[in-house]
C-alpha cells in the first residue's frame, strides 16, 4: 500500500473526492504515492477559506511575512537532496537537475522574504497647491495558481512566494502528473506556520479544480503556466469576468549559430538548451539556426556529442538525459519526429525509443537536419528532446528566421561578433536573450517571461513580480 497524500484546505488536511497514483517515468513499477484529487465542492471550500483569511493576512506585519518566507526557503535548502530526489523520481529530470531546481525554489522564497521588507511607495507633489499625492501598492486578494508538470517545485515557488510576500491568499493547483513536489512544498509552507486559509493546496484535474478556480469571482487574479491551448482557454473565461491574468505558455526558441561562433560553445549551448531536462523546458532551443559555413562542422560535432550522452534512469549517477515524463508526451515527440521527416527533414541522430534495465519512457535525443522554418516541426512546440537544424546563408537571414515564429520566450545567439550580438539583443522579438549561453537556464532574481504567443500579462520573478501580485492605489490628501 503506497502512502496517501491529502489536500490542505482552510487549515485542514482533507482527503480527495478521488485519488491518483504518482508514477516514476524512469521505472513504471515504482509508485511514489496516492495523491488526493479534489472535486468542485472542495475547490469552492478552498476559495472561500482564502477569501475569509484575506482581510487579516493582507494587513499582517511584513516582518512576519518575511520571517515565514525566509524559513520556508531555509527548509527547502536544508532538504535539497531529499526533495531533489523526489522531484527527479516523479518528473524524470536527472538528479543534479532535480536538486538544482529545488535550490532555485529555496532561493526564490528567501528572495521574496527580503522583498516583503522592501515594498516602497511614492509621495509626489500634486499640481494643486497643498495637496499631497501618495502612490502605494496593495495586495490583490485571492490568487489562483495553476502550474505545469515540467518544473514541479520552481514554478510553484516563483508564483506562491511573491503572492504571499505581497499579502495575497493562495489557492494552488499543481499539475496532475507531479503532485509529489507540490505536496512537499505545501507541507513546508504549512509547517512554517502559515495562518489557516492563507494557503490552500487543491490537487486535482485541470478540468475540475482548475476550471473552478478560473470561473470563481472570489478569485481576484490567476497566475498560470502551461500550454498555449490551455492558456488561451483559461484567458477567455478569466477575462470574461475581468480577473487579473498572468500566463506563461509555450516556446519555439531559436538558437542562432553564426559562422564566426566558437564551435565548442555552440555545441555546448545546443546540447544543454535543446536536450538537457529531456528537452522539457519552455525555454528549450528547438530550432537551431546555423550559418552555412559552420553548418556541417556543427552538425558533426553535435551528433558526436549526442552519442556520448547517457539516457537512463533519472536517479542513476552519470545519467545525462532522463526519461520523457509520460506515454502521451513520448507519443507526441515520436509523432513530431515523423512529421518532420515526412516534411522533408532528415533524422541525423537518435529519435528512437530505448530499452533500459527498468521499464520507462526512454527516447534517444533526436536531431533533424535539412529543416525549414515553414515545417510544422519548426513551428509547433514539441516539448521533448527533439531539435531541428535550419541552415541559413547569413546573419540577416538568421535573425529573420529566429523572429518568424508565433512564440517569443527565449532566443540565443552564439557568435564572436560584438556587432551581431548587440544587434540581435535589440532586434530579437523574445522576452529573454542569451548571448553565447543556452536559451534555457535563467537567474531567479530577474524578470522572466516572453512576448507574442508565449506570455500574457506582467513578468514573473525578481522585483518585477510585484507588477502582477499587487495593485496600485493613488491617494490625494489635503491636510
Ligand atoms: P497544461 O496546459 O496541460 O497544464 C497546465 C496546468 O493547467 C495543469 O495544472 C493542468 O491541470 C491545468 N489545466 C488543464 N486544463 C485546465 C482547464 N480547463 N482549466 C484550468 N486549468 C487547467 O500544460 P503542461 O502539459 O502541464 O505543461 C507543459 C506546457 O507548459 C508546455 O507548453 C510548456 O511550454 C509550458 N511551460 C511554460 C513555461 C513558461 O514559463 N513559459 C514554463 C514551463 C512550462
Coordinates of C-alpha atoms and ligand atoms in Angstrom, one line a residue:
X1 CA 0.0 0.0 0.0
X2 CA 1.5 3.3 -1.0
X3 CA 1.2 6.4 1.2
X4 CA -1.8 8.7 0.8
X5 CA -1.3 12.4 0.4
X6 CA -4.2 14.8 1.1
X7 CA -5.1 18.3 0.1
X8 CA -4.8 21.3 2.5
X9 CA -8.0 23.3 2.6
X10 CA -8.9 26.0 5.1
X11 CA -6.2 24.9 7.6
X12 CA -7.0 21.1 7.5
X13 CA -5.7 18.1 5.6
X14 CA -8.6 16.9 3.5
X15 CA -9.0 13.6 1.7
X16 CA -9.8 13.8 -2.0
X17 CA -13.0 13.1 -3.8
X18 CA -10.8 10.6 -5.7
X19 CA -7.1 9.7 -5.7
X20 CA -4.5 9.2 -8.4
X21 CA -1.2 7.4 -8.5
X22 CA 2.0 9.3 -9.0
X23 CA 4.3 7.1 -11.2
X24 CA 8.0 7.3 -11.8
X25 CA 8.7 7.7 -15.5
X26 CA 12.1 6.1 -15.1
X27 CA 10.5 3.0 -13.6
X28 CA 6.9 2.4 -14.3
X29 CA 6.6 -0.2 -11.5
X30 CA 7.6 2.5 -8.9
X31 CA 4.5 4.2 -7.4
X32 CA 5.6 7.3 -5.5
X33 CA 2.2 7.6 -3.7
X34 CA -1.5 8.1 -3.9
X35 CA -2.5 11.8 -4.2
X36 CA -5.8 13.3 -3.4
X37 CA -7.9 14.8 -6.2
X38 CA -10.4 17.4 -5.2
X39 CA -13.9 17.9 -6.7
X40 CA -15.5 21.2 -7.4
X41 CA -17.1 21.5 -3.9
X42 CA -13.6 21.1 -2.3
X43 CA -12.2 23.8 -4.6
X44 CA -15.1 26.1 -3.6
X45 CA -14.3 25.5 0.1
X46 CA -10.6 26.4 -0.6
X47 CA -11.6 29.6 -2.3
X48 CA -14.0 30.5 0.5
X49 CA -11.2 29.9 3.1
X50 CA -8.8 32.0 1.2
X51 CA -11.4 34.8 0.9
X52 CA -12.1 34.7 4.7
X53 CA -8.4 34.7 5.5
X54 CA -7.6 37.7 3.3
X55 CA -8.5 40.7 5.5
X56 CA -6.2 39.6 8.3
X57 CA -3.4 38.4 6.0
X58 CA -3.4 41.5 3.8
X59 CA -2.8 43.6 7.0
X60 CA -0.2 41.3 8.5
X61 CA 3.2 42.5 9.5
X62 CA 5.8 42.5 6.7
X63 CA 8.2 41.2 9.3
X64 CA 6.0 38.1 9.9
X65 CA 5.7 37.5 6.1
X66 CA 9.5 38.0 5.7
X67 CA 10.2 35.5 8.5
X68 CA 7.8 32.9 7.1
X69 CA 9.2 33.1 3.5
X70 CA 12.8 33.0 4.7
X71 CA 12.0 30.0 7.0
X72 CA 10.4 28.2 4.0
X73 CA 13.4 28.9 1.9
X74 CA 15.8 27.7 4.6
X75 CA 13.9 24.4 5.0
X76 CA 13.8 23.8 1.2
X77 CA 17.6 24.4 1.0
X78 CA 18.3 22.1 4.0
X79 CA 16.2 19.3 2.4
X80 CA 17.5 19.9 -1.2
X81 CA 18.9 16.3 -1.7
X82 CA 15.7 14.6 -0.5
X83 CA 13.4 17.0 -2.3
X84 CA 15.5 16.8 -5.5
X85 CA 15.3 13.1 -5.4
X86 CA 11.5 13.2 -5.1
X87 CA 11.4 15.7 -8.0
X88 CA 13.6 13.6 -10.3
X89 CA 11.7 10.5 -9.3
X90 CA 8.3 11.9 -10.3
X91 CA 9.3 14.1 -13.3
X92 CA 12.3 12.4 -14.8
X93 CA 14.9 15.1 -14.9
X94 CA 18.3 13.9 -13.7
X95 CA 19.1 14.1 -10.0
X96 CA 21.6 17.1 -10.4
X97 CA 18.8 18.9 -12.3
X98 CA 16.3 18.0 -9.7
X99 CA 18.4 19.2 -6.8
X100 CA 19.3 22.3 -8.8
X101 CA 15.6 23.1 -9.3
X102 CA 15.0 22.6 -5.5
X103 CA 17.8 25.0 -4.7
X104 CA 16.3 27.5 -7.0
X105 CA 12.9 27.2 -5.2
X106 CA 14.6 27.8 -1.9
X107 CA 16.4 30.8 -3.2
X108 CA 13.2 32.3 -4.5
X109 CA 11.5 32.0 -1.1
X110 CA 14.4 33.7 0.6
X111 CA 14.5 36.4 -2.1
X112 CA 10.8 37.2 -1.5
X113 CA 11.4 37.1 2.2
X114 CA 13.6 40.1 1.6
X115 CA 11.2 41.7 -0.8
X116 CA 8.5 41.8 1.8
X117 CA 10.5 44.4 3.6
X118 CA 11.3 46.4 0.5
X119 CA 7.9 47.3 -0.9
X120 CA 8.0 51.0 -1.2
X121 CA 5.5 53.6 -2.5
X122 CA 6.0 57.1 -3.8
X123 CA 4.9 60.5 -2.5
X124 CA 4.9 63.3 -5.1
X125 CA 3.6 66.9 -5.3
X126 CA 0.1 67.5 -6.6
X127 CA -0.5 70.0 -9.3
X128 CA -2.9 71.5 -6.7
X129 CA -1.1 73.6 -4.0
X130 CA -1.2 72.0 -0.6
X131 CA -2.5 68.6 -1.8
X132 CA -0.3 65.5 -1.3
X133 CA -0.3 62.5 -3.6
X134 CA 0.7 59.1 -2.4
X135 CA 1.1 56.0 -4.7
X136 CA 1.1 52.7 -2.8
X137 CA 0.8 49.1 -3.7
X138 CA -1.7 46.8 -2.1
X139 CA -2.4 43.0 -2.2
X140 CA -4.8 41.8 -4.9
X141 CA -6.8 39.4 -2.8
X142 CA -7.1 35.7 -3.6
X143 CA -4.7 34.4 -6.3
X144 CA -5.3 31.2 -8.1
X145 CA -2.1 29.5 -9.0
X146 CA -2.1 26.8 -11.7
X147 CA 1.2 25.1 -12.7
X148 CA 2.6 22.6 -15.3
X149 CA 4.5 19.4 -14.7
X150 CA 7.9 20.3 -16.0
X151 CA 9.2 22.4 -13.1
X152 CA 7.3 20.7 -10.2
X153 CA 8.8 22.9 -7.4
X154 CA 10.4 26.0 -9.0
X155 CA 7.3 27.3 -10.9
X156 CA 5.0 26.8 -7.8
X157 CA 7.7 28.6 -5.8
X158 CA 8.0 31.6 -8.2
X159 CA 4.3 32.1 -8.0
X160 CA 3.5 31.3 -4.4
X161 CA 6.4 33.2 -2.8
X162 CA 5.5 36.6 -4.4
X163 CA 1.8 36.0 -3.9
X164 CA 2.3 35.6 -0.1
X165 CA 5.0 38.2 0.1
X166 CA 2.7 41.0 -1.0
X167 CA -0.2 39.9 1.2
X168 CA -2.3 37.7 -1.0
X169 CA -4.0 34.5 -0.2
X170 CA -3.4 31.5 -2.4
X171 CA -5.3 28.6 -3.9
X172 CA -2.7 26.4 -5.5
X173 CA -3.5 23.7 -8.1
X174 CA -0.4 21.8 -9.3
X175 CA -0.2 19.6 -12.4
X176 CA -1.8 16.2 -12.2
X177 CA 1.5 14.4 -13.2
X178 CA 3.7 15.8 -10.5
X179 CA 1.8 16.3 -7.2
X180 CA 4.7 15.0 -5.0
X181 CA 6.9 18.0 -5.1
X182 CA 3.9 20.3 -4.8
X183 CA 2.7 18.4 -1.8
X184 CA 6.2 18.5 -0.1
X185 CA 6.5 22.3 -0.8
X186 CA 3.0 22.8 0.6
X187 CA 3.8 20.9 3.8
X188 CA 6.9 23.0 4.3
X189 CA 4.8 26.2 4.0
X190 CA 2.2 24.9 6.3
X191 CA 4.7 23.7 8.9
X192 CA 6.3 27.1 8.8
X193 CA 3.1 28.4 10.4
X194 CA 1.0 29.9 7.6
X195 CA -2.4 31.0 9.1
X196 CA -5.4 28.8 8.2
X197 CA -6.9 29.7 4.8
X198 CA -4.0 31.9 3.6
X199 CA -2.5 29.0 1.6
X200 CA -4.6 26.1 0.2
X201 CA -3.3 23.1 -1.8
X202 CA -6.0 21.7 -4.1
X203 CA -4.6 18.9 -6.2
X204 CA -6.9 17.7 -8.9
X205 CA -7.8 17.8 -12.5
X206 CA -7.5 20.9 -14.6
X207 CA -10.9 20.5 -16.0
X208 CA -12.4 20.3 -12.5
X209 CA -10.3 22.2 -9.9
X210 CA -8.6 24.4 -12.4
X211 CA -11.9 25.3 -14.0
X212 CA -13.5 26.1 -10.7
X213 CA -10.6 28.5 -9.9
X214 CA -10.8 30.2 -13.2
X215 CA -14.6 30.8 -13.1
X216 CA -15.0 31.9 -9.5
X217 CA -15.5 35.6 -8.9
X218 CA -13.9 35.3 -5.5
X219 CA -10.6 34.6 -7.1
X220 CA -9.2 38.1 -8.0
X221 CA -6.2 37.0 -10.1
X222 CA -4.9 33.9 -11.9
X223 CA -1.2 33.1 -12.5
X224 CA -1.0 30.2 -14.9
X225 CA 1.9 28.4 -16.6
X226 CA 1.2 25.7 -19.1
X227 CA 0.4 25.0 -22.7
X228 CA -0.8 27.6 -25.2
X229 CA -4.1 25.7 -25.7
X230 CA -4.9 25.7 -22.0
X231 CA -3.7 29.2 -21.6
X232 CA -6.0 30.5 -24.3
X233 CA -9.0 28.7 -23.0
X234 CA -8.3 30.0 -19.5
X235 CA -7.8 33.5 -20.7
X236 CA -11.2 33.6 -22.5
X237 CA -13.0 32.6 -19.3
X238 CA -10.9 34.7 -16.9
X239 CA -11.1 37.9 -19.0
X240 CA -14.9 37.5 -19.3
X241 CA -15.2 38.0 -15.6
X242 CA -12.3 40.7 -15.5
X243 CA -9.9 38.6 -13.4
X244 CA -6.3 39.8 -13.5
X245 CA -4.3 37.4 -15.5
X246 CA -0.7 36.2 -15.9
X247 CA 0.0 33.5 -18.5
X248 CA 3.3 31.8 -19.3
X249 CA 3.0 29.4 -22.1
X250 CA 5.0 27.6 -24.8
X251 CA 8.0 28.4 -26.8
X252 CA 9.8 27.5 -30.1
X253 CA 13.0 29.1 -29.1
X254 CA 15.8 29.7 -31.6
X255 CA 19.5 29.3 -31.0
X256 CA 21.4 31.1 -33.8
X257 CA 24.9 29.8 -34.5
X258 CA 26.8 32.2 -36.7
X259 CA 29.7 31.2 -38.9
X260 CA 32.1 33.0 -36.6
X261 CA 30.9 31.1 -33.5
X262 CA 33.3 29.2 -31.2
X263 CA 32.3 25.6 -32.2
X264 CA 32.7 24.2 -28.7
X265 CA 30.5 27.0 -27.2
X266 CA 27.9 26.4 -29.9
X267 CA 27.7 22.7 -29.3
X268 CA 27.5 23.1 -25.5
X269 CA 24.7 25.7 -25.9
X270 CA 22.8 23.4 -28.2
X271 CA 23.2 20.2 -26.1
X272 CA 22.2 22.0 -22.9
X273 CA 19.5 24.1 -24.4
X274 CA 17.8 21.5 -26.6
X275 CA 18.3 18.2 -24.8
X276 CA 19.0 18.6 -21.1
X277 CA 16.0 18.2 -18.8
X278 CA 14.9 15.9 -21.7
X279 CA 14.0 19.0 -23.7
X280 CA 11.0 19.5 -21.5
X281 CA 11.6 23.2 -20.9
X282 CA 9.6 26.1 -22.2
X283 CA 12.9 27.8 -23.0
X284 CA 14.4 24.8 -24.9
X285 CA 16.2 25.5 -28.1
X286 CA 14.1 23.5 -30.5
X287 CA 15.2 25.5 -33.6
X288 CA 19.0 25.5 -34.3
X289 CA 19.5 28.2 -36.9
X290 CA 23.0 27.6 -38.3
X291 CA 25.2 29.6 -40.7
X292 CA 26.1 27.7 -44.0
X293 CA 29.9 27.8 -43.4
X294 CA 29.8 26.3 -39.9
X295 CA 26.8 24.0 -40.6
X296 CA 28.5 20.7 -41.4
X297 CA 31.1 21.0 -38.6
X298 CA 28.4 21.9 -36.1
X299 CA 26.1 19.0 -37.1
X300 CA 29.0 16.5 -37.0
X301 CA 30.2 17.8 -33.6
X302 CA 26.7 17.9 -32.1
X303 CA 25.9 14.4 -33.3
X304 CA 29.1 13.1 -31.8
X305 CA 28.3 14.8 -28.5
X306 CA 24.8 13.4 -28.5
X307 CA 26.3 9.9 -29.0
X308 CA 28.3 10.3 -25.8
X309 CA 25.2 11.2 -23.7
X310 CA 23.7 8.6 -21.4
X311 CA 19.9 8.3 -21.5
X312 CA 18.8 6.4 -18.5
X313 CA 17.0 6.3 -15.1
X314 CA 17.0 9.9 -13.7
X315 CA 18.2 8.7 -10.3
X316 CA 21.3 6.8 -11.6
X317 CA 24.6 8.7 -11.3
X318 CA 26.0 9.7 -14.7
X319 CA 22.7 9.9 -16.5
X320 CA 22.7 13.0 -18.8
X321 CA 19.1 12.7 -20.0
X322 CA 16.3 11.2 -18.1
X323 CA 13.0 9.7 -19.5
X324 CA 10.2 11.6 -21.1
X325 CA 7.5 12.4 -18.5
X326 CA 4.8 10.1 -19.7
X327 CA 3.4 8.0 -22.5
X328 CA 1.3 10.8 -24.0
X329 CA 4.4 13.1 -24.2
X330 CA 6.5 10.3 -25.7
X331 CA 3.9 9.7 -28.4
X332 CA 3.8 13.4 -29.2
X333 CA 7.6 13.5 -29.5
X334 CA 7.6 10.5 -31.8
X335 CA 4.8 11.9 -33.9
X336 CA 6.7 15.2 -34.4
X337 CA 9.8 13.3 -35.4
X338 CA 7.7 11.5 -38.0
X339 CA 6.1 14.7 -39.2
X340 CA 9.5 16.4 -39.6
X341 CA 10.7 13.5 -41.7
X342 CA 7.6 13.5 -43.9
X343 CA 8.0 17.2 -44.4
X344 CA 11.5 16.6 -45.8
X345 CA 13.9 16.8 -42.8
X346 CA 16.5 14.1 -42.2
X347 CA 16.8 12.3 -38.9
X348 CA 20.5 12.8 -38.4
X349 CA 20.7 11.4 -34.9
X350 CA 18.6 9.5 -32.4
X351 CA 14.8 9.7 -32.2
X352 CA 14.2 6.0 -31.3
X353 CA 12.8 4.7 -28.0
X354 CA 15.3 2.9 -25.8
X355 CA 15.1 -0.1 -23.5
X356 CA 16.8 0.2 -20.1
X357 CA 17.1 -2.0 -17.1
X358 CA 13.8 -0.6 -15.8
X359 CA 10.8 0.0 -18.0
X360 CA 10.4 3.7 -18.6
X361 CA 9.7 6.3 -21.3
X362 CA 13.2 6.5 -22.8
X363 CA 13.9 8.4 -26.0
X364 CA 17.2 8.9 -27.7
X365 CA 17.7 12.7 -28.3
X366 CA 16.6 13.5 -31.9
X367 CA 18.3 15.8 -34.3
X368 CA 16.5 16.7 -37.5
X369 CA 18.6 18.4 -40.2
X370 CA 17.7 19.9 -43.5
X371 CA 14.7 21.5 -41.8
X372 CA 13.0 24.7 -43.0
X373 CA 11.2 27.2 -40.7
X374 CA 8.0 26.5 -42.5
X375 CA 7.7 22.9 -41.4
X376 CA 5.3 22.1 -38.6
X377 CA 8.2 20.6 -36.6
X378 CA 9.8 24.0 -36.7
X379 CA 6.6 26.0 -35.9
X380 CA 4.8 24.0 -33.2
X381 CA 6.1 23.2 -29.7
X382 CA 7.2 19.6 -29.3
X383 CA 8.3 19.7 -25.7
X384 CA 10.8 16.8 -25.8
X385 CA 14.4 16.1 -26.7
X386 CA 13.9 17.0 -30.4
X387 CA 15.7 19.8 -32.2
X388 CA 15.7 20.9 -35.9
X389 CA 18.7 22.4 -37.7
X390 CA 17.8 25.2 -40.2
X391 CA 20.6 26.2 -42.4
X392 CA 20.9 30.0 -43.3
X393 CA 23.2 32.0 -45.5
X394 CA 24.0 34.9 -43.2
X395 CA 23.1 36.8 -40.0
X396 CA 20.2 38.7 -41.6
X397 CA 18.5 35.5 -42.6
X398 CA 19.2 34.0 -39.2
X399 CA 17.6 36.9 -37.4
X400 CA 14.6 36.8 -39.8
X401 CA 14.1 33.1 -39.2
X402 CA 14.6 33.4 -35.5
X403 CA 11.8 36.0 -35.3
X404 CA 9.5 34.2 -37.7
X405 CA 7.5 32.3 -35.1
X406 CA 4.3 32.7 -33.1
X407 CA 6.3 32.5 -29.9
X408 CA 8.8 34.8 -28.2
X409 CA 10.0 33.4 -24.9
X410 CA 13.8 33.0 -25.2
X411 CA 16.3 33.4 -28.1
X412 CA 20.0 32.7 -28.2
X413 CA 22.9 33.6 -30.4
X414 CA 26.4 32.1 -30.5
X415 CA 28.9 34.5 -32.1
X416 CA 32.2 36.2 -31.6
X417 CA 30.9 39.3 -33.2
X418 CA 30.0 42.1 -30.8
X419 CA 28.2 43.9 -33.6
X420 CA 25.9 40.9 -34.3
X421 CA 25.4 40.1 -30.7
X422 CA 24.3 43.7 -29.9
X423 CA 22.1 43.8 -33.0
X424 CA 20.4 40.5 -32.0
X425 CA 19.8 41.7 -28.4
X426 CA 17.9 44.7 -29.8
X427 CA 16.1 43.1 -32.7
X428 CA 15.1 39.7 -31.4
X429 CA 11.4 39.5 -30.6
X430 CA 11.8 37.4 -27.5
X431 CA 11.5 38.2 -23.8
X432 CA 14.9 36.8 -22.9
X433 CA 18.0 36.9 -25.0
X434 CA 21.1 34.8 -24.4
X435 CA 24.5 35.6 -26.0
X436 CA 26.9 32.6 -26.0
X437 CA 24.6 30.9 -23.4
X438 CA 21.9 28.2 -23.7
X439 CA 18.4 29.5 -24.3
X440 CA 17.3 27.7 -21.1
X441 CA 18.7 28.3 -17.6
X442 CA 17.9 31.7 -16.0
X443 CA 18.6 33.5 -12.8
X444 CA 15.9 33.7 -10.1
X445 CA 16.2 37.4 -9.2
X446 CA 15.4 39.0 -12.6
X447 CA 12.3 39.1 -14.7
X448 CA 11.2 36.0 -16.6
X449 CA 8.7 36.0 -19.5
X450 CA 8.1 36.2 -23.2
X451 CA 6.3 38.0 -26.0
X452 CA 3.8 37.1 -28.7
X453 CA 2.1 33.8 -28.0
X454 CA 4.4 32.8 -25.2
X455 CA 3.3 35.1 -22.5
X456 CA 0.4 37.4 -21.4
X457 CA 0.4 39.9 -18.6
X458 CA 3.2 41.2 -16.4
X459 CA 6.6 39.4 -15.9
X460 CA 7.2 36.8 -13.3
X461 CA 10.2 36.7 -10.8
X462 CA 12.5 39.2 -9.3
X463 CA 11.2 42.7 -8.2
X464 CA 9.1 42.8 -11.4
X465 CA 6.8 40.1 -9.8
X466 CA 5.1 42.9 -7.8
X467 CA 3.5 44.3 -11.1
X468 CA 1.2 41.3 -11.1
X469 CA 0.9 40.5 -7.4
X470 CA 0.0 44.0 -6.2
X471 CA -2.5 46.6 -7.3
X472 CA -1.6 50.3 -7.3
X473 CA -3.5 52.9 -5.3
X474 CA -3.2 56.7 -5.7
X475 CA -4.4 58.7 -2.7
X476 CA -4.8 62.5 -2.6
X477 CA -4.8 64.3 0.8
X478 CA -5.5 68.0 1.7
X479 CA -4.0 68.1 5.2
Ligands
LIG1 P1 -1.1 22.1 -19.5 O1 -1.6 23.3 -20.2 O2 -1.6 20.8 -20.0 O3 -1.5 22.1 -17.9 C1 -1.0 23.2 -17.1 C2 -1.9 23.3 -15.9 O4 -3.2 23.7 -16.3 C3 -2.1 21.9 -15.2 O5 -2.1 22.2 -13.8 C4 -3.5 21.5 -15.7 O6 -4.1 20.6 -14.8 C5 -4.2 22.8 -15.8 N1 -5.4 22.8 -16.6 C6 -5.6 22.0 -17.7 N2 -6.8 22.2 -18.2 C7 -7.4 23.2 -17.5 C8 -8.6 24.0 -17.5 N3 -9.5 23.7 -18.4 N4 -8.8 24.9 -16.6 C9 -7.9 25.2 -15.7 N5 -6.7 24.6 -15.6 C10 -6.4 23.6 -16.5 O7 0.5 22.2 -19.6 P2 1.5 21.0 -19.1 O8 1.5 19.9 -20.1 O9 1.3 20.7 -17.7 O10 2.9 21.8 -19.3 C11 3.6 21.9 -20.4 C12 3.4 23.3 -21.1 O11 3.8 24.3 -20.1 C13 4.3 23.5 -22.3 O12 3.6 24.1 -23.3 C14 5.4 24.5 -21.8 O13 6.0 25.3 -22.8 C15 4.6 25.2 -20.8 N6 5.5 25.9 -19.9 C16 5.7 27.3 -20.0 C17 6.6 27.9 -19.1 C18 6.8 29.4 -19.2 O14 7.2 30.0 -18.3 N7 6.5 30.0 -20.4 C19 7.3 27.2 -18.2 C20 7.1 25.8 -18.1 C21 6.2 25.2 -18.9

